[in-house]
Amino acid sequence: TAGDQTVTATDTTTPALTDTDTVTVSAGAAATFEVDAPATATAGTAFDVTVTAFDAYTNVATGYTGTVQLTSGDAQATLPANYTFTAADAGIHTFTAGVTLGTAGDQTVTATDTTTPALTGTDTVTVSAGAATQLRIETAADDSGSEIGAELLVAGDALVAYAITYDAYDNFVENAAATWSLTGITDGVVAGDLVPSADNKSATLTGNLVGTGTIQAVAGPLSDTTGTITVVAGAPAEVRI
């Protein structure tokens, strides 16, 4: 343990026969890093990361002057440039607002010595979605569907559309209540063919007569429009003369 430590010699038969000396112990060479990042973060929001070098006995390696690189398991991460520790750092350096993560879920931040890759340490940050910046009309709720583009809808069938919001990093935010409308309608398609759900988070388009239209959803400042939905005739149901 670094600091002033005592070494004492004592006769096992005559305990009064004893003497002590003091040794000042300094930290050894860096053997591992401790990475200290916040437990949680919001996608797109920068946060501090502190890297501390420790020797094999968990003393802060105050003499460490190597170069550290930060990496992350998050492909959308923004990371600082490599940093070379100075004597003034005394084994500890904080990358102030140095890391920004973008993908929701548990993400790692790892510090590694650029010369000695075995000298490393990792922390885990749970990332939550940021504010909604985009709205998509999709085939299912909870980010489990796909965006609705141009579609063919057979008369008599129905298409359910869901309003889904995402942040700037494409993380799912919520199933959003929206104002729904059917635009660009032609031929037999009418506005009443589109019926919103009670909570306005989805709407059902029923194909009645042939024609075309596009579904639009608006949630606050966000909006989206599907591709053209074309209602086509179904199989003949009867023959008339």
Coordinates of N, CA and C in Angstrom, one line a residue:
T1 N 0.8 -1.2 0.0 CA 0.0 0.0 0.0 C 0.9 1.2 0.0
A2 N 0.6 2.2 -0.9 CA 1.4 3.4 -1.0 C 1.2 4.2 0.3
G3 N 2.3 4.9 0.6 CA 2.2 5.8 1.8 C 3.2 5.3 2.8
D4 N 3.2 5.9 4.0 CA 4.1 5.5 5.1 C 3.6 4.2 5.7
Q5 N 4.5 3.2 5.7 CA 4.2 1.9 6.2 C 5.2 1.5 7.2
T6 N 4.8 0.7 8.3 CA 5.8 0.3 9.3 C 6.2 -1.1 9.2
V7 N 7.4 -1.4 9.6 CA 7.9 -2.8 9.6 C 8.5 -2.9 11.0
T8 N 7.9 -3.9 11.8 CA 8.2 -4.1 13.2 C 8.8 -5.5 13.4
A9 N 9.9 -5.6 14.2 CA 10.4 -6.9 14.6 C 10.2 -7.0 16.1
T10 N 9.7 -8.2 16.5 CA 9.3 -8.5 17.9 C 9.8 -9.9 18.3
D11 N 10.4 -10.0 19.4 CA 10.8 -11.3 20.0 C 9.5 -12.0 20.4
T12 N 9.4 -13.3 19.9 CA 8.2 -14.0 20.2 C 8.0 -14.4 21.7
T13 N 9.2 -14.5 22.4 CA 9.1 -14.8 23.8 C 9.0 -13.6 24.7
T14 N 9.7 -12.6 24.2 CA 9.8 -11.3 25.0 C 9.3 -10.2 24.2
P15 N 7.9 -10.0 24.2 CA 7.3 -9.0 23.3 C 7.9 -7.6 23.5
A16 N 8.4 -7.3 24.7 CA 9.0 -6.0 24.9 C 10.2 -5.7 24.1
L17 N 10.8 -6.8 23.7 CA 12.0 -6.7 22.8 C 11.5 -6.5 21.4
T18 N 11.5 -5.2 21.0 CA 10.9 -4.9 19.7 C 11.5 -3.6 19.2
D19 N 11.3 -3.4 17.9 CA 11.7 -2.2 17.3 C 10.9 -2.0 16.0
T20 N 10.8 -0.8 15.5 CA 10.0 -0.5 14.3 C 10.7 0.5 13.5
D21 N 10.5 0.4 12.2 CA 11.1 1.4 11.2 C 9.9 1.7 10.3
T22 N 10.0 2.9 9.6 CA 9.0 3.3 8.7 C 9.5 3.4 7.3
V23 N 8.7 2.9 6.4 CA 9.1 2.9 5.0 C 8.0 3.6 4.2
T24 N 8.5 4.5 3.4 CA 7.5 5.3 2.5 C 7.4 4.5 1.2
V25 N 6.2 4.0 0.9 CA 6.0 3.2 -0.3 C 5.4 4.0 -1.4
S26 N 5.9 4.0 -2.6 CA 5.4 4.7 -3.7 C 4.7 3.6 -4.6
A27 N 3.7 4.1 -5.4 CA 2.9 3.2 -6.3 C 3.9 2.6 -7.3
G28 N 3.5 1.4 -7.8 CA 4.3 0.8 -8.9 C 3.8 1.2 -10.2
A29 N 4.2 0.5 -11.2 CA 3.8 0.8 -12.6 C 2.3 0.5 -12.8
A30 N 1.7 1.3 -13.7 CA 0.3 1.1 -14.0 C 0.1 -0.4 -14.5
A31 N -1.0 -1.0 -13.9 CA -1.3 -2.4 -14.3 C -2.7 -2.5 -14.9
T32 N -3.5 -1.5 -14.5 CA -4.9 -1.5 -15.0 C -5.5 -0.1 -15.0
F33 N -6.6 0.1 -15.7 CA -7.3 1.3 -15.7 C -8.7 1.1 -15.0
E34 N -9.1 2.1 -14.3 CA -10.5 2.2 -13.9 C -11.2 3.3 -14.7
V35 N -12.3 3.0 -15.4 CA -13.0 3.9 -16.2 C -14.3 4.3 -15.4
D36 N -14.5 5.6 -15.1 CA -15.6 6.1 -14.4 C -16.5 6.9 -15.3
A37 N -17.6 6.3 -15.7 CA -18.6 7.1 -16.5 C -19.9 7.0 -15.8
P38 N -20.9 7.9 -16.2 CA -22.2 7.9 -15.5 C -22.9 6.6 -15.8
A39 N -23.7 6.1 -14.8 CA -24.5 4.9 -15.0 C -25.5 5.0 -16.1
T40 N -26.0 6.2 -16.3 CA -27.0 6.4 -17.4 C -26.7 7.7 -18.2
A41 N -27.1 7.7 -19.4 CA -27.0 8.9 -20.2 C -28.1 8.9 -21.3
T42 N -28.3 10.1 -21.8 CA -29.3 10.3 -22.9 C -28.5 10.4 -24.2
A43 N -29.1 9.7 -25.2 CA -28.5 9.7 -26.5 C -28.3 11.1 -27.0
G44 N -27.0 11.4 -27.5 CA -26.7 12.7 -28.0 C -26.2 13.7 -27.0
T45 N -26.2 13.4 -25.7 CA -25.8 14.3 -24.6 C -24.4 13.9 -24.1
A46 N -23.4 14.8 -24.2 CA -22.1 14.5 -23.8 C -21.9 14.4 -22.3
F47 N -21.0 13.5 -21.9 CA -20.7 13.4 -20.4 C -19.2 13.2 -20.2
D48 N -18.9 13.4 -18.9 CA -17.5 13.2 -18.5 C -17.1 11.7 -18.3
V49 N -15.9 11.4 -18.6 CA -15.3 10.1 -18.3 C -14.0 10.3 -17.7
T50 N -13.8 9.7 -16.5 CA -12.5 9.8 -15.8 C -11.8 8.4 -15.9
V51 N -10.5 8.5 -16.2 CA -9.6 7.3 -16.3 C -8.6 7.4 -15.2
T52 N -8.5 6.4 -14.4 CA -7.5 6.3 -13.3 C -6.6 5.1 -13.5
A53 N -5.3 5.3 -13.5 CA -4.4 4.2 -13.6 C -4.0 3.7 -12.2
F54 N -4.1 2.3 -12.1 CA -3.7 1.7 -10.8 C -2.6 0.7 -11.0
D55 N -1.8 0.5 -9.9 CA -0.8 -0.5 -10.0 C -1.4 -1.8 -9.6
A56 N -0.5 -2.9 -9.5 CA -1.0 -4.2 -9.2 C -1.6 -4.3 -7.8
Y57 N -1.3 -3.3 -7.0 CA -1.8 -3.4 -5.6 C -3.0 -2.4 -5.4
T58 N -3.6 -1.9 -6.4 CA -4.7 -0.9 -6.4 C -4.3 0.4 -5.9
N59 N -3.0 0.7 -5.9 CA -2.6 2.1 -5.6 C -2.7 2.9 -6.9
V60 N -3.1 4.2 -6.8 CA -3.1 5.0 -8.0 C -1.7 5.2 -8.5
A61 N -1.5 4.8 -9.8 CA -0.2 4.9 -10.4 C 0.2 6.3 -10.7
T62 N 0.6 7.1 -9.8 CA 0.8 8.5 -9.9 C 1.9 8.8 -11.0
G63 N 2.7 7.9 -11.3 CA 3.8 8.1 -12.2 C 3.5 7.8 -13.7
Y64 N 2.2 7.4 -13.9 CA 1.8 7.0 -15.2 C 1.8 8.1 -16.2
T65 N 2.5 8.0 -17.3 CA 2.6 9.1 -18.3 C 2.3 8.5 -19.8
G66 N 1.6 7.4 -19.9 CA 1.3 6.8 -21.2 C 0.2 7.6 -21.9
T67 N -0.1 7.1 -23.1 CA -1.2 7.6 -23.9 C -2.4 6.7 -23.9
V68 N -3.6 7.3 -23.7 CA -4.8 6.6 -23.5 C -5.8 6.9 -24.7
Q69 N -6.4 5.8 -25.2 CA -7.4 5.9 -26.3 C -8.7 5.5 -25.7
L70 N -9.8 6.2 -25.9 CA -11.1 5.8 -25.5 C -11.8 5.2 -26.8
T71 N -12.5 4.1 -26.6 CA -13.3 3.4 -27.6 C -14.6 3.1 -27.0
S72 N -15.6 2.7 -27.8 CA -16.9 2.3 -27.4 C -17.5 1.2 -28.2
G73 N -18.4 0.4 -27.6 CA -19.1 -0.6 -28.4 C -20.2 0.0 -29.2
D74 N -20.5 1.3 -29.0 CA -21.5 2.0 -29.7 C -21.0 2.6 -31.0
A75 N -21.5 2.1 -32.1 CA -21.0 2.6 -33.4 C -21.4 4.0 -33.7
Q76 N -22.3 4.6 -32.9 CA -22.7 6.0 -33.1 C -22.0 6.9 -32.1
A77 N -21.0 6.4 -31.3 CA -20.4 7.2 -30.3 C -19.5 8.3 -30.9
T78 N -19.4 9.4 -30.2 CA -18.4 10.5 -30.5 C -17.4 10.4 -29.4
L79 N -16.2 10.3 -29.7 CA -15.1 10.1 -28.7 C -14.0 11.1 -28.8
P80 N -13.3 11.4 -27.7 CA -12.2 12.4 -27.8 C -11.0 11.9 -28.4
A81 N -10.1 12.8 -28.7 CA -8.7 12.4 -29.2 C -8.0 11.7 -28.1
N82 N -7.0 10.9 -28.5 CA -6.1 10.2 -27.6 C -5.5 11.3 -26.6
Y83 N -5.2 10.9 -25.4 CA -4.6 11.8 -24.4 C -3.4 11.2 -23.8
T84 N -2.3 12.0 -23.7 CA -1.1 11.5 -23.0 C -1.1 12.1 -21.6
F85 N -1.0 11.3 -20.6 CA -1.0 11.7 -19.2 C 0.3 12.5 -19.0
T86 N 0.2 13.4 -18.1 CA 1.4 14.2 -17.7 C 1.7 13.9 -16.2
A87 N 2.8 14.3 -15.7 CA 3.2 14.1 -14.3 C 2.1 14.8 -13.4
A88 N 1.6 16.0 -13.9 CA 0.7 16.7 -13.1 C -0.7 16.0 -12.9
D89 N -1.0 15.1 -13.8 CA -2.2 14.3 -13.7 C -2.2 13.3 -12.6
A90 N -1.0 12.9 -12.2 CA -0.8 12.0 -11.0 C -1.7 10.7 -11.2
G91 N -1.8 10.2 -12.5 CA -2.5 9.0 -12.7 C -4.0 9.1 -12.9
I92 N -4.5 10.3 -12.9 CA -5.9 10.5 -13.1 C -6.2 11.6 -14.1
H93 N -7.1 11.3 -15.1 CA -7.5 12.3 -16.1 C -9.0 12.2 -16.4
T94 N -9.6 13.4 -16.5 CA -11.0 13.4 -16.8 C -11.2 14.0 -18.2
F95 N -11.9 13.3 -19.1 CA -12.3 13.8 -20.4 C -13.6 14.5 -20.2
T96 N -13.5 15.8 -20.0 CA -14.7 16.6 -19.7 C -15.6 16.7 -20.9
A97 N -16.9 16.3 -20.7 CA -17.8 16.3 -21.8 C -17.2 15.6 -23.0
G98 N -16.4 14.6 -22.8 CA -15.6 14.0 -23.9 C -16.3 12.9 -24.7
V99 N -17.4 12.3 -24.1 CA -18.0 11.2 -24.8 C -19.5 11.4 -25.0
T100 N -20.0 11.1 -26.2 CA -21.4 11.2 -26.5 C -21.8 9.8 -27.2
L101 N -22.8 9.2 -26.6 CA -23.3 7.9 -27.1 C -24.6 8.1 -27.8
G102 N -24.9 7.3 -28.8 CA -26.1 7.5 -29.6 C -27.1 6.3 -29.7
T103 N -26.7 5.1 -29.3 CA -27.5 4.0 -29.4 C -28.1 3.6 -28.1
A104 N -29.4 3.5 -28.0 CA -30.1 3.2 -26.7 C -29.7 1.7 -26.3
G105 N -29.6 1.6 -24.9 CA -29.3 0.3 -24.4 C -28.0 0.4 -23.6
D106 N -27.4 -0.8 -23.2 CA -26.2 -0.8 -22.5 C -25.0 -0.7 -23.5
Q107 N -24.2 0.3 -23.3 CA -23.0 0.6 -24.1 C -21.8 0.7 -23.3
T108 N -20.6 0.3 -23.9 CA -19.4 0.3 -23.1 C -18.5 1.5 -23.5
V109 N -17.7 1.9 -22.6 CA -16.7 2.9 -22.8 C -15.4 2.3 -22.3
T110 N -14.4 2.2 -23.1 CA -13.2 1.5 -22.8 C -12.0 2.4 -23.0
A111 N -11.1 2.4 -22.0 CA -9.8 3.1 -22.0 C -8.7 2.1 -22.2
T112 N -7.8 2.3 -23.2 CA -6.7 1.4 -23.5 C -5.4 2.2 -23.7
D113 N -4.3 1.7 -23.1 CA -3.0 2.3 -23.4 C -2.6 2.0 -24.8
T114 N -2.2 3.0 -25.6 CA -1.9 2.8 -27.0 C -0.7 2.0 -27.3
T115 N 0.2 1.9 -26.3 CA 1.5 1.1 -26.4 C 1.3 -0.3 -25.8
T116 N 0.6 -0.4 -24.7 CA 0.4 -1.6 -24.0 C -1.1 -2.0 -23.9
P117 N -1.6 -2.6 -25.0 CA -3.1 -2.9 -25.0 C -3.6 -3.6 -23.8
A118 N -2.8 -4.4 -23.1 CA -3.3 -5.2 -22.0 C -3.6 -4.2 -20.8
L119 N -3.1 -3.0 -20.9 CA -3.4 -2.0 -19.9 C -4.8 -1.3 -20.3
T120 N -5.8 -1.8 -19.7 CA -7.2 -1.3 -20.2 C -8.2 -1.4 -19.0
G121 N -9.3 -0.8 -19.3 CA -10.5 -0.8 -18.3 C -11.7 -0.4 -19.1
T122 N -12.9 -0.8 -18.6 CA -14.1 -0.6 -19.2 C -15.2 -0.2 -18.2
D123 N -16.1 0.6 -18.6 CA -17.3 0.9 -17.8 C -18.5 0.8 -18.8
T124 N -19.7 0.6 -18.2 CA -20.9 0.4 -19.0 C -21.9 1.6 -18.6
V125 N -22.5 2.1 -19.7 CA -23.4 3.2 -19.6 C -24.8 2.8 -20.2
T126 N -25.9 2.9 -19.5 CA -27.2 2.6 -20.0 C -27.7 3.9 -20.7
V127 N -27.9 3.8 -22.0 CA -28.3 5.0 -22.8 C -29.8 4.9 -23.1
S128 N -30.5 6.0 -22.9 CA -31.9 6.1 -23.2 C -32.1 7.0 -24.4
A129 N -33.2 6.9 -25.1 CA -33.5 7.7 -26.3 C -33.6 9.2 -25.9
G130 N -33.2 10.0 -26.9 CA -33.3 11.4 -26.7 C -34.7 11.9 -27.1
A131 N -34.9 13.2 -27.3 CA -36.2 13.7 -27.7 C -36.6 13.3 -29.1
A132 N -37.8 13.2 -29.3 CA -38.3 12.8 -30.6 C -38.0 13.8 -31.7
T133 N -37.4 13.4 -32.8 CA -37.1 14.4 -33.9 C -37.7 13.9 -35.2
Q134 N -38.3 12.7 -35.2 CA -38.8 12.2 -36.5 C -40.0 11.3 -36.2
L135 N -41.0 11.3 -37.1 CA -42.1 10.5 -37.0 C -42.2 9.6 -38.3
R136 N -42.5 8.3 -38.1 CA -42.6 7.4 -39.2 C -44.0 6.7 -39.0
I137 N -44.6 6.4 -40.2 CA -45.8 5.6 -40.2 C -45.4 4.2 -40.6
E138 N -45.6 3.3 -39.6 CA -45.1 1.9 -39.8 C -46.2 0.9 -39.7
T139 N -45.8 -0.4 -40.0 CA -46.8 -1.4 -40.0 C -47.1 -2.1 -38.7
A140 N -46.4 -1.7 -37.6 CA -46.6 -2.3 -36.3 C -46.2 -1.3 -35.3
A141 N -46.7 -1.5 -34.0 CA -46.3 -0.6 -32.9 C -44.9 -1.0 -32.3
D142 N -44.4 -0.2 -31.4 CA -43.2 -0.4 -30.6 C -42.0 -0.7 -31.4
D143 N -41.8 -0.1 -32.6 CA -40.6 -0.2 -33.4 C -40.5 -1.7 -33.9
S144 N -41.6 -2.4 -34.0 CA -41.5 -3.8 -34.4 C -41.9 -4.0 -35.9
G145 N -42.3 -2.9 -36.6 CA -42.7 -3.0 -37.9 C -41.7 -2.3 -38.9
S146 N -42.2 -2.0 -40.1 CA -41.4 -1.3 -41.0 C -42.2 -0.1 -41.6
E147 N -41.4 0.8 -42.1 CA -42.1 2.0 -42.6 C -42.9 1.7 -43.9
I148 N -44.1 2.3 -43.9 CA -45.0 2.0 -45.0 C -44.7 2.9 -46.2
G149 N -44.4 2.2 -47.3 CA -44.1 2.9 -48.6 C -45.3 2.8 -49.5
A150 N -45.1 2.6 -50.8 CA -46.1 2.3 -51.7 C -46.7 0.9 -51.5
E151 N -48.0 0.8 -51.4 CA -48.6 -0.5 -51.1 C -49.8 -0.7 -52.1
L152 N -50.1 -2.0 -52.3 CA -51.3 -2.4 -53.0 C -52.2 -3.0 -52.0
L153 N -53.4 -2.6 -52.0 CA -54.4 -3.0 -51.0 C -55.6 -3.6 -51.8
V154 N -55.9 -4.8 -51.6 CA -57.0 -5.5 -52.3 C -58.3 -5.0 -51.7
A155 N -59.3 -4.6 -52.5 CA -60.6 -4.2 -52.0 C -61.2 -5.2 -51.0
G156 N -61.6 -4.7 -49.9 CA -62.1 -5.6 -48.8 C -61.1 -5.9 -47.7
D157 N -59.8 -5.6 -48.0 CA -58.8 -5.8 -47.0 C -58.5 -4.5 -46.3
A158 N -57.8 -4.6 -45.2 CA -57.5 -3.4 -44.4 C -56.0 -3.3 -44.1
L159 N -55.5 -2.1 -44.0 CA -54.1 -1.8 -43.7 C -54.1 -0.9 -42.4
V160 N -53.4 -1.4 -41.4 CA -53.3 -0.7 -40.1 C -52.0 0.1 -40.1
A161 N -52.0 1.4 -39.9 CA -50.8 2.2 -39.8 C -50.6 2.7 -38.4
Y162 N -49.3 2.8 -38.0 CA -49.0 3.2 -36.6 C -48.1 4.4 -36.7
A163 N -48.3 5.4 -35.8 CA -47.4 6.5 -35.7 C -46.3 6.3 -34.7
I164 N -45.1 6.2 -35.1 CA -43.9 5.9 -34.3 C -42.9 7.0 -34.3
T165 N -42.5 7.5 -33.1 CA -41.5 8.6 -33.1 C -40.1 8.0 -32.7
Y166 N -39.1 8.7 -33.3 CA -37.7 8.3 -33.1 C -36.8 9.5 -32.8
D167 N -35.7 9.3 -32.1 CA -34.8 10.5 -31.8 C -33.9 10.6 -33.0
A168 N -32.9 11.6 -32.9 CA -32.0 11.9 -34.0 C -31.1 10.7 -34.3
Y169 N -31.0 9.7 -33.4 CA -30.1 8.6 -33.6 C -30.9 7.3 -34.0
D170 N -32.2 7.5 -34.3 CA -33.0 6.4 -34.8 C -33.4 5.5 -33.6
N171 N -33.3 6.0 -32.4 CA -33.8 5.2 -31.3 C -35.3 5.4 -31.1
F172 N -36.0 4.3 -30.9 CA -37.5 4.3 -30.6 C -37.8 5.2 -29.4
V173 N -38.7 6.1 -29.6 CA -39.2 7.0 -28.5 C -40.5 6.5 -27.9
E174 N -41.5 6.5 -28.8 CA -42.9 6.1 -28.3 C -43.8 5.9 -29.5
N175 N -44.9 5.2 -29.2 CA -46.1 5.1 -30.1 C -46.8 6.5 -29.9
A176 N -46.9 7.3 -30.9 CA -47.4 8.6 -30.7 C -48.8 8.8 -31.1
A177 N -49.6 9.6 -30.3 CA -50.9 10.0 -30.8 C -50.8 11.0 -31.9
A178 N -51.5 10.9 -33.0 CA -51.3 11.7 -34.1 C -52.7 12.1 -34.7
T179 N -52.6 13.1 -35.5 CA -53.8 13.5 -36.3 C -53.6 12.8 -37.7
W180 N -54.7 12.0 -38.1 CA -54.6 11.2 -39.3 C -55.4 11.8 -40.4
S181 N -54.9 11.7 -41.6 CA -55.7 12.1 -42.8 C -55.3 11.3 -44.0
L182 N -56.3 11.2 -44.9 CA -56.0 10.5 -46.2 C -56.0 11.6 -47.3
T183 N -54.8 11.7 -47.9 CA -54.6 12.8 -48.9 C -54.4 12.2 -50.3
G184 N -54.4 13.1 -51.3 CA -54.2 12.7 -52.7 C -55.1 11.6 -53.2
I185 N -56.3 11.6 -52.7 CA -57.2 10.5 -53.0 C -57.8 10.7 -54.5
T186 N -57.9 9.5 -55.1 CA -58.5 9.5 -56.5 C -59.5 8.4 -56.6
D187 N -60.3 8.5 -57.6 CA -61.3 7.5 -58.0 C -62.3 7.2 -56.8
G188 N -62.4 5.9 -56.4 CA -63.4 5.6 -55.4 C -62.9 5.7 -54.0
V189 N -61.6 6.0 -53.7 CA -61.1 6.1 -52.4 C -61.7 7.4 -51.8
V190 N -62.2 7.4 -50.5 CA -62.7 8.6 -49.9 C -62.0 8.7 -48.5
A191 N -62.1 9.9 -48.0 CA -61.4 10.2 -46.7 C -61.9 9.3 -45.6
G192 N -63.2 9.0 -45.6 CA -63.8 8.1 -44.6 C -63.3 6.7 -44.6
D193 N -62.5 6.3 -45.6 CA -61.9 5.0 -45.6 C -60.9 4.8 -44.5
L194 N -60.3 5.9 -44.0 CA -59.3 5.9 -43.0 C -59.9 6.2 -41.6
V195 N -59.8 5.3 -40.7 CA -60.5 5.5 -39.3 C -59.4 5.4 -38.3
P196 N -59.1 6.5 -37.5 CA -58.2 6.4 -36.4 C -58.6 5.6 -35.3
S197 N -57.7 5.1 -34.5 CA -58.0 4.3 -33.3 C -58.5 5.3 -32.2
A198 N -59.0 4.7 -31.1 CA -59.5 5.6 -30.0 C -58.4 6.4 -29.4
D199 N -57.1 5.9 -29.4 CA -56.0 6.7 -28.8 C -55.2 7.5 -29.8
N200 N -55.7 7.4 -31.1 CA -55.0 8.1 -32.2 C -53.6 7.7 -32.5
K201 N -53.2 6.5 -31.9 CA -51.8 6.1 -32.2 C -51.7 5.2 -33.4
S202 N -52.9 4.9 -34.0 CA -52.9 4.1 -35.2 C -54.1 4.5 -36.0
A203 N -54.2 4.0 -37.2 CA -55.4 4.3 -38.0 C -55.5 3.1 -39.0
T204 N -56.7 2.8 -39.4 CA -57.0 1.6 -40.3 C -57.6 2.1 -41.6
L205 N -56.9 1.8 -42.7 CA -57.4 2.1 -44.0 C -58.1 0.9 -44.6
T206 N -59.4 1.0 -44.9 CA -60.1 -0.2 -45.5 C -60.3 0.1 -47.0
G207 N -59.9 -0.9 -47.7 CA -60.1 -0.8 -49.2 C -61.5 -1.1 -49.6
N208 N -62.2 -0.1 -50.1 CA -63.6 -0.3 -50.5 C -63.7 -0.3 -52.0
L209 N -63.5 0.9 -52.6 CA -63.6 1.0 -54.1 C -62.1 1.3 -54.6
V210 N -61.9 0.9 -55.8 CA -60.5 1.1 -56.3 C -60.2 2.6 -56.4
G211 N -58.9 2.8 -56.3 CA -58.4 4.2 -56.3 C -57.1 4.3 -55.5
T212 N -56.7 5.5 -55.3 CA -55.4 5.7 -54.6 C -55.5 6.8 -53.5
G213 N -54.6 6.8 -52.6 CA -54.5 7.8 -51.6 C -53.2 7.6 -50.8
T214 N -52.8 8.6 -50.0 CA -51.7 8.5 -49.1 C -52.1 8.8 -47.7
I215 N -51.5 8.1 -46.7 CA -51.9 8.3 -45.3 C -50.9 9.3 -44.7
Q216 N -51.4 10.3 -44.0 CA -50.6 11.3 -43.4 C -50.8 11.3 -41.9
A217 N -49.8 11.4 -41.1 CA -49.9 11.5 -39.6 C -49.1 12.7 -39.2
V218 N -49.7 13.5 -38.3 CA -49.1 14.7 -37.7 C -49.1 14.6 -36.2
A219 N -47.9 14.7 -35.6 CA -47.8 14.7 -34.1 C -47.0 15.9 -33.7
G220 N -47.7 17.0 -33.3 CA -47.0 18.2 -32.9 C -46.2 18.7 -34.2
P221 N -44.9 19.0 -34.0 CA -44.2 19.5 -35.2 C -43.7 18.4 -36.2
L222 N -44.0 17.2 -35.8 CA -43.5 16.1 -36.6 C -44.6 15.5 -37.5
S223 N -44.2 15.1 -38.7 CA -45.2 14.5 -39.6 C -44.6 13.5 -40.5
D224 N -45.4 12.6 -41.1 CA -44.9 11.7 -42.1 C -46.0 11.3 -43.0
T225 N -45.7 10.9 -44.2 CA -46.7 10.5 -45.2 C -46.2 9.2 -45.8
T226 N -47.1 8.2 -46.0 CA -46.8 7.0 -46.7 C -46.6 7.2 -48.2
G227 N -46.1 6.1 -48.8 CA -46.2 6.1 -50.2 C -47.6 6.0 -50.7
T228 N -47.8 5.9 -52.0 CA -49.2 5.8 -52.5 C -49.8 4.5 -52.2
I229 N -51.0 4.5 -51.6 CA -51.7 3.2 -51.4 C -52.7 3.1 -52.5
T230 N -52.6 2.0 -53.2 CA -53.5 1.7 -54.4 C -54.4 0.6 -54.1
V231 N -55.7 0.9 -54.1 CA -56.7 -0.1 -53.8 C -57.1 -0.7 -55.2
V232 N -56.9 -2.0 -55.2 CA -57.2 -2.8 -56.5 C -58.4 -3.7 -56.3
A233 N -59.0 -4.1 -57.3 CA -60.2 -5.0 -57.2 C -59.8 -6.3 -56.8
G234 N -60.6 -7.0 -56.0 CA -60.4 -8.3 -55.5 C -60.9 -9.3 -56.5
A235 N -60.9 -10.6 -56.1 CA -61.4 -11.7 -56.9 C -62.9 -11.5 -57.1
P236 N -63.4 -11.8 -58.3 CA -64.9 -11.7 -58.5 C -65.7 -12.4 -57.4
A237 N -66.7 -11.7 -56.9 CA -67.5 -12.4 -55.9 C -68.8 -12.8 -56.5
E238 N -69.3 -12.3 -57.6 CA -70.5 -12.7 -58.3 C -70.5 -12.3 -59.7
V239 N -71.3 -12.9 -60.5 CA -71.4 -12.6 -61.9 C -72.8 -12.1 -62.2
R240 N -72.9 -10.9 -62.8 CA -74.2 -10.3 -63.2 C -74.3 -10.2 -64.7
I241 N -75.6 -10.4 -65.1 CA -75.9 -10.3 -66.6 C -76.9 -9.2 -66.7

